[in-house]
Amino acid sequence: MVTESATLKNSFQEPFRTLQESQTAAAPSWLRRLRENAMARFEEVGFPTTKDEEWKYTNVAPIARTGFTPLPSDETSTLDDFASLGISETRDSQLVFVNGRLRDDLSSLTALPPEVIALDLSQALADKRYAEIAREYLARHADFVASGFTAINTAFINHGAFVYIPRGITVEVPLHVLFISDPTEPNKLTSPRVLLIAEENSNTTLIESYVSAHDAPYLTNAVVEVVLKDGARLEHYKVQREGAQAFHIATTAADLGASSSYDTTTITFGAQLSRHDIHVTMDHEGAECWVDGLYLVTAAQHTDTHSVIDHRKPHCTSRQLYKGILDGKSRAVFNGKIFVRHDAQKTDAMQTNKNLLLSNVKCAHGAAVGQIEEDELFYLETRGIHSDLARNLLTYGFAEEVIGKIKIESIRSQLDEAVLNRLNARLEA
């Protein structure tokens, strides 16, 4: 009997061979070996099951049953209007990918300093000037041995974003990497890859967005690797607003140099099932990070965040604030670990996870979980505010602590609107 897992593995073999054979001459030998090693690892471990400790609360069997297949190399999209999906502040500093492929006609980088390199990963890998940089860092921090999802992404490394910030460069405008899913047929897989290297004392802002042009079942399996050299500073916003039928699996791995600063905020609204693994490594003195997030899920949505902040050297600081708003029959998982190694003296670390339940959602959780406080609701009602509006105000205020730290006005406005729309829809239901 052919197992579900075996069928899934077989569905990737032909597209993998096609990719390797199509780039026999173009792809460097080290990249071909990396892909082969990653595919071999995926064929060994497959996708995780609930028997795996790190996945026991998130069942990805629906992904295996669906049998998502990679988009063919000649996949095209007629999408030409994405104004509602973009961000006004990054009109001239954005890389736009549709179905995993860079669309030059929708992208613009004229607002970036000329020293900054931002291009399709496939172009960087084909250019000797950047291929050696990519070779040094690609797949060094996102461990495909430990994750079947990361393994299959690595096996299909081709398109994606390559961003290089030279030493001492400050990028005044945010760089937006926008991934739009617009599949022409259902049950397709895209594997976005982002590699960002920020050299010493550079300063930049990255916005990483995932959206859908129309609702359809598809799988996004993304891997983002961030390397900050000594004194580099990066603000990193991830906004996940996939379609209601979509699946979204993502890994973010950040390696921080001495006295560097990594400030990341993840907003999760979309997908029927989503999982985000975040791993921040501080292996040099004086590094600092903020790892914050907000998830707002409803109906039967399931979201899962696993984070690891690894303090390996002295005098490093980490702060983490994750908030969740759950309604309907939704489920949320938050698993946050902070490791303080033997040599990491004078570590300063704090972690907070708070969840607000808008319905009788069952929760078995070690973090703070609660519903709207009746005395707060009563206070607003005594001042003439209708109870429904009062609940919305209190819920919005709960989310605002995370949304308020976002410095990009367009993102804040979009998120404000999304939160209020979710709350208003609940009142109308």
Coordinates of C-alpha atoms in Angstrom, one line a residue:
M1 CA 0.0 0.0 0.0
V2 CA 1.4 3.4 -1.0
T3 CA 1.3 5.7 2.1
E4 CA 0.1 9.3 2.1
S5 CA 3.7 10.3 2.9
A6 CA 5.2 8.4 0.0
T7 CA 2.7 9.9 -2.4
L8 CA 3.6 13.3 -1.2
K9 CA 7.3 12.7 -1.7
N10 CA 6.8 11.4 -5.2
S11 CA 4.8 14.5 -6.1
F12 CA 8.0 16.5 -5.6
Q13 CA 10.5 14.3 -7.5
E14 CA 9.6 15.2 -11.0
P15 CA 9.6 19.0 -10.5
F16 CA 12.9 18.7 -8.6
R17 CA 14.5 16.8 -11.5
T18 CA 13.2 19.4 -13.9
L19 CA 14.7 22.2 -11.9
Q20 CA 18.1 20.5 -11.6
E21 CA 18.2 19.5 -15.3
S22 CA 17.1 23.0 -16.5
Q23 CA 20.0 24.6 -14.6
T24 CA 22.8 22.1 -15.3
A25 CA 25.0 24.8 -16.7
A26 CA 23.6 27.9 -15.0
A27 CA 23.5 26.8 -11.3
P28 CA 26.8 26.6 -9.4
S29 CA 27.8 23.1 -8.3
W30 CA 27.5 24.0 -4.6
L31 CA 23.9 25.0 -5.1
R32 CA 23.0 21.8 -6.9
R33 CA 24.6 19.8 -4.1
L34 CA 22.7 21.9 -1.5
R35 CA 19.4 21.2 -3.3
E36 CA 20.2 17.5 -3.5
N37 CA 21.1 17.2 0.1
A38 CA 17.9 19.0 1.1
M39 CA 15.7 16.8 -1.1
A40 CA 17.4 13.7 0.3
R41 CA 16.6 15.0 3.8
F42 CA 13.0 15.6 2.9
E43 CA 12.6 12.1 1.4
E44 CA 14.0 10.8 4.7
V45 CA 11.8 12.8 7.2
G46 CA 8.8 14.1 5.1
F47 CA 6.5 16.6 6.7
P48 CA 6.1 16.5 10.5
T49 CA 3.2 14.7 12.3
T50 CA 1.6 15.3 15.7
K51 CA 3.9 12.6 17.0
D52 CA 6.7 15.1 16.7
E53 CA 7.0 17.1 20.0
E54 CA 7.3 20.5 18.2
W55 CA 4.2 19.8 16.1
K56 CA 1.9 17.9 18.6
Y57 CA -0.6 20.7 18.6
T58 CA -0.6 21.4 14.9
N59 CA -1.7 18.8 12.4
V60 CA -0.4 19.3 8.9
A61 CA -2.1 16.1 7.6
P62 CA -4.4 18.3 5.4
I63 CA -1.3 19.5 3.5
A64 CA -0.2 16.0 2.9
R65 CA -3.7 14.8 1.9
T66 CA -4.1 17.7 -0.6
G67 CA -0.8 16.9 -2.4
F68 CA 0.3 20.4 -3.3
T69 CA 2.7 20.5 -6.2
P70 CA 5.3 23.2 -7.1
L71 CA 4.2 25.7 -9.7
P72 CA 5.7 24.9 -13.1
S73 CA 8.6 27.0 -14.4
D74 CA 6.4 28.6 -17.1
E75 CA 3.6 29.5 -14.8
T76 CA 2.4 33.0 -15.7
S77 CA -0.1 35.5 -14.1
T78 CA -2.0 38.3 -15.7
L79 CA -2.2 40.2 -12.5
D80 CA -1.4 43.9 -13.3
D81 CA -3.3 45.8 -10.6
F82 CA -2.0 45.3 -7.0
A83 CA -2.6 48.8 -5.6
S84 CA -4.8 47.5 -2.9
L85 CA -2.1 44.9 -1.9
G86 CA 0.9 47.3 -1.8
I87 CA 2.1 50.0 0.6
S88 CA 2.3 53.6 -0.5
E89 CA 5.6 54.3 1.4
T90 CA 7.4 51.7 -0.7
R91 CA 6.1 52.5 -4.2
D92 CA 9.7 52.9 -5.4
S93 CA 11.4 50.4 -3.0
Q94 CA 9.7 47.1 -3.6
L95 CA 10.2 43.7 -5.1
V96 CA 6.9 42.2 -6.1
F97 CA 6.6 38.4 -6.6
V98 CA 3.6 36.8 -8.2
N99 CA 3.3 33.1 -7.7
G100 CA 6.9 33.0 -6.5
R101 CA 8.3 34.8 -9.6
L102 CA 9.7 38.4 -9.6
R103 CA 7.6 40.8 -11.7
D104 CA 9.9 43.5 -12.9
D105 CA 7.0 45.4 -14.3
L106 CA 5.4 45.7 -10.8
S107 CA 8.7 46.3 -9.0
S108 CA 10.7 49.5 -8.5
L109 CA 13.9 50.2 -6.6
T110 CA 14.6 53.8 -7.6
A111 CA 14.3 55.0 -4.0
L112 CA 17.1 52.8 -2.7
P113 CA 20.7 54.0 -2.4
P114 CA 22.7 52.8 -5.4
E115 CA 25.0 50.8 -3.1
V116 CA 22.2 48.5 -2.0
I117 CA 21.7 45.3 -3.9
A118 CA 18.1 44.0 -4.1
L119 CA 17.2 41.5 -6.8
D120 CA 15.8 38.1 -7.6
L121 CA 17.7 35.4 -5.8
S122 CA 18.1 33.4 -9.0
Q123 CA 19.8 36.4 -10.6
A124 CA 22.2 36.8 -7.6
L125 CA 23.1 33.1 -7.8
A126 CA 23.9 33.4 -11.5
D127 CA 26.2 36.5 -10.9
K128 CA 29.7 35.7 -9.6
R129 CA 29.7 39.0 -7.7
Y130 CA 26.9 37.9 -5.4
A131 CA 26.9 34.1 -5.7
E132 CA 29.9 33.8 -3.3
I133 CA 28.0 36.0 -0.8
A134 CA 25.0 33.8 -1.1
R135 CA 27.1 30.7 -0.8
E136 CA 28.5 31.9 2.5
Y137 CA 25.1 32.5 4.1
L138 CA 22.4 30.6 2.3
A139 CA 21.0 27.7 4.3
R140 CA 23.5 28.4 7.1
H141 CA 20.9 29.4 9.7
A142 CA 17.6 27.9 8.5
D143 CA 18.2 24.3 9.4
F144 CA 16.8 22.0 6.8
V145 CA 17.9 18.9 8.7
A146 CA 15.5 19.7 11.5
S147 CA 12.5 20.6 9.4
G148 CA 10.8 18.9 6.4
F149 CA 9.2 22.1 5.4
T150 CA 12.6 23.9 5.4
A151 CA 14.1 21.0 3.5
I152 CA 11.6 21.1 0.7
N153 CA 12.0 24.9 0.4
T154 CA 15.8 24.5 0.2
A155 CA 15.5 21.7 -2.4
F156 CA 13.6 24.2 -4.6
I157 CA 15.8 27.2 -4.0
N158 CA 15.6 29.4 -7.1
H159 CA 13.5 32.5 -7.0
G160 CA 13.2 34.8 -4.1
A161 CA 14.8 38.0 -2.7
F162 CA 18.5 38.7 -2.3
V163 CA 19.2 41.8 -0.3
Y164 CA 22.7 43.1 0.5
I165 CA 23.2 46.3 2.6
P166 CA 26.9 47.4 2.5
R167 CA 28.8 48.6 5.5
G168 CA 27.7 51.9 7.0
I169 CA 24.7 52.4 4.6
T170 CA 21.5 53.8 6.0
V171 CA 18.4 53.1 3.9
E172 CA 15.9 55.8 4.6
V173 CA 12.9 54.1 3.0
P174 CA 11.6 50.7 3.8
L175 CA 12.2 47.9 1.4
H176 CA 9.0 45.9 0.7
V177 CA 9.2 42.3 -0.4
L178 CA 5.7 41.4 -1.5
F179 CA 4.6 37.9 -2.3
I180 CA 1.2 37.6 -4.1
S181 CA -0.5 34.3 -4.7
D182 CA -2.6 34.3 -7.8
P183 CA -2.7 30.6 -8.9
T184 CA -4.4 29.7 -12.1
E185 CA -5.3 26.3 -10.7
P186 CA -5.7 25.0 -7.2
N187 CA -3.4 23.1 -4.9
K188 CA -0.1 24.7 -5.9
L189 CA 3.0 25.3 -3.8
T190 CA 5.3 28.3 -3.8
S191 CA 8.5 28.3 -1.9
P192 CA 9.6 32.0 -1.3
R193 CA 13.2 32.4 -0.1
V194 CA 14.6 35.6 1.3
L195 CA 18.3 36.2 2.1
L196 CA 19.2 39.5 3.7
I197 CA 22.8 40.4 4.7
A198 CA 23.3 43.7 6.5
E199 CA 27.0 44.6 6.9
E200 CA 28.6 46.5 9.8
N201 CA 26.8 49.6 11.1
S202 CA 24.2 49.5 8.4
N203 CA 20.5 50.5 9.0
T204 CA 17.5 49.4 7.1
T205 CA 13.8 48.4 7.4
L206 CA 12.3 45.3 5.7
I207 CA 8.6 44.6 5.1
E208 CA 7.8 41.0 4.2
S209 CA 4.1 40.6 3.1
Y210 CA 2.1 37.6 1.9
V211 CA -1.3 38.3 0.3
S212 CA -3.7 36.6 -2.1
A213 CA -5.2 38.1 -5.3
H214 CA -8.2 35.7 -5.0
D215 CA -9.3 33.0 -2.7
A216 CA -8.1 29.5 -3.6
P217 CA -6.4 26.5 -1.9
Y218 CA -2.7 26.9 -2.1
L219 CA 0.4 26.4 0.1
T220 CA 3.1 29.0 0.8
N221 CA 6.2 27.5 2.3
A222 CA 8.6 30.4 3.0
V223 CA 12.1 30.7 4.5
V224 CA 13.8 33.9 5.5
E225 CA 17.4 34.2 6.6
V226 CA 18.7 37.4 8.2
V227 CA 22.4 38.0 8.9
L228 CA 23.3 41.2 10.8
K229 CA 27.0 42.0 11.2
D230 CA 28.4 44.0 14.0
G231 CA 26.5 47.2 14.8
A232 CA 23.9 46.6 12.1
R233 CA 20.3 47.5 12.7
L234 CA 17.2 46.0 11.1
E235 CA 13.5 46.6 11.6
H236 CA 11.6 43.7 10.2
Y237 CA 7.8 43.6 9.7
K238 CA 6.1 40.4 8.5
V239 CA 2.4 40.7 7.5
Q240 CA 0.6 37.5 6.7
R241 CA -2.8 38.0 5.0
E242 CA -3.2 34.9 2.9
G243 CA -6.5 33.7 1.5
A244 CA -9.0 31.9 3.7
Q245 CA -8.3 28.5 2.0
A246 CA -4.6 28.9 2.1
F247 CA -1.9 27.2 4.1
H248 CA 1.1 29.2 5.2
I249 CA 4.3 27.7 6.7
A250 CA 7.2 30.0 7.4
T251 CA 10.7 29.9 9.0
T252 CA 12.6 33.0 10.0
A253 CA 16.2 32.6 11.1
A254 CA 18.3 35.6 12.3
D255 CA 21.9 35.6 13.2
L256 CA 23.0 38.7 15.2
G257 CA 26.5 40.2 15.3
A258 CA 28.1 42.1 18.1
S259 CA 26.1 45.2 19.3
S260 CA 23.6 44.6 16.4
S261 CA 19.8 45.3 16.8
Y262 CA 17.0 43.2 15.4
D263 CA 13.4 44.4 15.9
T264 CA 10.8 42.2 14.3
T265 CA 7.0 42.3 14.4
T266 CA 4.8 39.6 12.9
I267 CA 1.1 40.1 12.1
T268 CA -1.0 37.0 11.4
F269 CA -4.5 37.4 10.0
G270 CA -4.8 35.0 7.1
A271 CA -4.7 31.3 6.1
Q272 CA -6.8 28.4 7.4
L273 CA -3.7 27.0 8.9
S274 CA -0.5 28.9 9.5
R275 CA 2.8 28.1 11.3
H276 CA 5.7 30.5 11.9
D277 CA 9.0 29.3 13.3
I278 CA 11.3 32.1 14.5
H279 CA 14.9 31.4 15.6
V280 CA 17.1 34.3 16.7
T281 CA 20.8 33.5 17.6
M282 CA 22.9 35.9 19.6
D283 CA 26.4 34.5 19.4
H284 CA 28.2 37.9 19.8
E285 CA 28.3 40.3 22.8
G286 CA 25.9 43.2 23.1
A287 CA 23.3 42.0 20.5
E288 CA 19.7 42.9 21.2
C289 CA 16.4 41.9 19.7
W290 CA 12.6 42.5 20.0
V291 CA 10.5 39.6 18.8
D292 CA 6.8 40.7 18.9
G293 CA 3.7 39.6 17.2
L294 CA -0.1 39.7 17.0
Y295 CA -2.4 37.0 15.7
L296 CA -6.1 37.5 15.1
V297 CA -8.0 34.3 14.1
T298 CA -11.6 33.4 13.8
A299 CA -14.0 30.7 12.5
A300 CA -11.9 27.5 12.3
Q301 CA -8.5 29.1 11.7
H302 CA -5.5 27.6 13.3
T303 CA -2.2 29.5 13.9
D304 CA 1.0 28.3 15.5
T305 CA 4.0 30.4 16.5
H306 CA 7.2 28.6 17.7
S307 CA 10.1 30.9 18.7
V308 CA 13.6 30.3 20.0
I309 CA 15.8 33.1 21.3
D310 CA 19.2 31.8 21.9
H311 CA 21.6 33.8 24.1
R312 CA 25.1 32.4 23.6
K313 CA 27.3 35.3 24.6
P314 CA 27.3 37.9 27.4
H315 CA 25.5 41.2 27.6
C316 CA 22.7 40.4 25.2
T317 CA 19.1 41.6 25.6
S318 CA 15.9 40.2 24.3
R319 CA 12.3 41.3 24.6
Q320 CA 9.3 39.4 23.3
L321 CA 5.6 40.3 23.4
Y322 CA 3.0 38.2 21.5
K323 CA -0.7 38.8 21.7
G324 CA -3.5 36.8 20.3
I325 CA -7.3 37.5 19.7
L326 CA -9.3 34.3 19.2
D327 CA -13.0 34.0 18.1
G328 CA -15.3 31.3 16.9
K329 CA -13.7 27.8 16.8
S330 CA -10.2 29.1 16.1
R331 CA -7.1 27.7 17.7
A332 CA -3.8 29.3 18.5
V333 CA -0.5 27.8 19.7
F334 CA 2.4 29.8 21.1
N335 CA 5.6 28.1 22.1
G336 CA 8.4 30.4 23.1
K337 CA 11.7 29.3 24.4
I338 CA 14.6 31.4 25.6
F339 CA 17.9 29.7 26.0
V340 CA 20.7 31.2 28.1
R341 CA 23.9 29.4 27.5
H342 CA 26.7 28.9 30.1
D343 CA 28.8 31.7 28.7
A344 CA 25.9 34.2 28.3
Q345 CA 26.5 36.1 31.5
K346 CA 24.5 39.2 32.3
T347 CA 21.7 38.2 29.9
D348 CA 18.6 40.4 30.0
A349 CA 15.5 38.6 28.7
M350 CA 11.8 39.0 29.0
Q351 CA 8.9 37.2 27.4
T352 CA 5.1 37.8 27.5
N353 CA 2.2 36.1 25.7
K354 CA -1.3 37.3 26.3
N355 CA -4.5 36.0 24.6
L356 CA -8.0 37.5 24.5
L357 CA -10.9 35.1 23.9
L358 CA -14.0 36.6 22.2
S359 CA -15.9 33.3 22.4
N360 CA -15.9 30.2 24.5
V361 CA -12.6 29.0 23.0
K362 CA -11.1 26.1 24.9
C363 CA -7.5 26.8 26.0
A364 CA -4.8 24.8 27.7
H365 CA -2.0 27.2 28.0
G366 CA 0.7 28.4 30.4
A367 CA 0.5 32.1 29.3
A368 CA -2.0 34.7 30.2
V369 CA -5.5 33.9 28.7
G370 CA -8.7 35.7 29.4
Q371 CA -11.8 37.4 28.2
I372 CA -12.9 41.0 28.3
E373 CA -13.0 42.3 31.9
E374 CA -16.5 42.9 33.0
D375 CA -15.6 45.9 35.1
E376 CA -13.9 47.6 32.1
L377 CA -17.0 46.9 30.0
F378 CA -19.2 48.2 32.8
Y379 CA -17.1 51.4 33.1
L380 CA -17.6 52.2 29.4
E381 CA -21.3 51.4 29.4
T382 CA -21.9 53.8 32.4
R383 CA -20.5 56.5 30.2
G384 CA -23.0 55.9 27.5
I385 CA -21.1 53.6 25.2
H386 CA -23.1 50.7 23.8
S387 CA -21.9 47.3 25.0
D388 CA -21.1 46.1 21.5
L389 CA -19.0 49.2 20.8
A390 CA -17.4 49.0 24.2
R391 CA -16.3 45.4 23.5
N392 CA -14.8 46.5 20.2
L393 CA -12.9 49.3 21.8
L394 CA -11.5 47.1 24.5
T395 CA -10.5 44.5 21.9
Y396 CA -8.9 47.1 19.7
G397 CA -7.0 48.5 22.6
F398 CA -5.7 45.0 23.4
A399 CA -4.3 44.7 19.8
E400 CA -3.0 48.3 19.7
E401 CA 0.0 47.6 22.0
V402 CA 1.5 45.6 19.1
I403 CA 0.1 47.5 16.2
G404 CA 1.2 50.8 17.7
K405 CA 4.9 50.0 17.6
I406 CA 4.7 49.6 13.8
K407 CA 6.3 52.7 12.3
I408 CA 4.9 52.3 8.8
E409 CA 1.7 54.4 8.6
S410 CA 0.2 52.4 5.7
I411 CA 0.7 49.1 7.5
R412 CA -0.8 50.5 10.7
S413 CA -3.8 51.8 8.8
Q414 CA -4.4 48.5 7.0
L415 CA -4.1 46.6 10.3
D416 CA -6.5 49.0 12.1
E417 CA -9.0 48.5 9.3
A418 CA -8.6 44.7 9.3
V419 CA -9.0 44.5 13.1
L420 CA -12.1 46.7 13.0
N421 CA -13.6 44.8 10.1
R422 CA -13.2 41.5 12.0
L423 CA -14.8 42.9 15.0
N424 CA -17.7 44.5 13.0
A425 CA -18.3 41.2 11.2
R426 CA -18.6 39.5 14.5
L427 CA -21.3 41.9 15.6
E428 CA -23.2 41.4 12.3
A429 CA -23.0 37.6 12.5

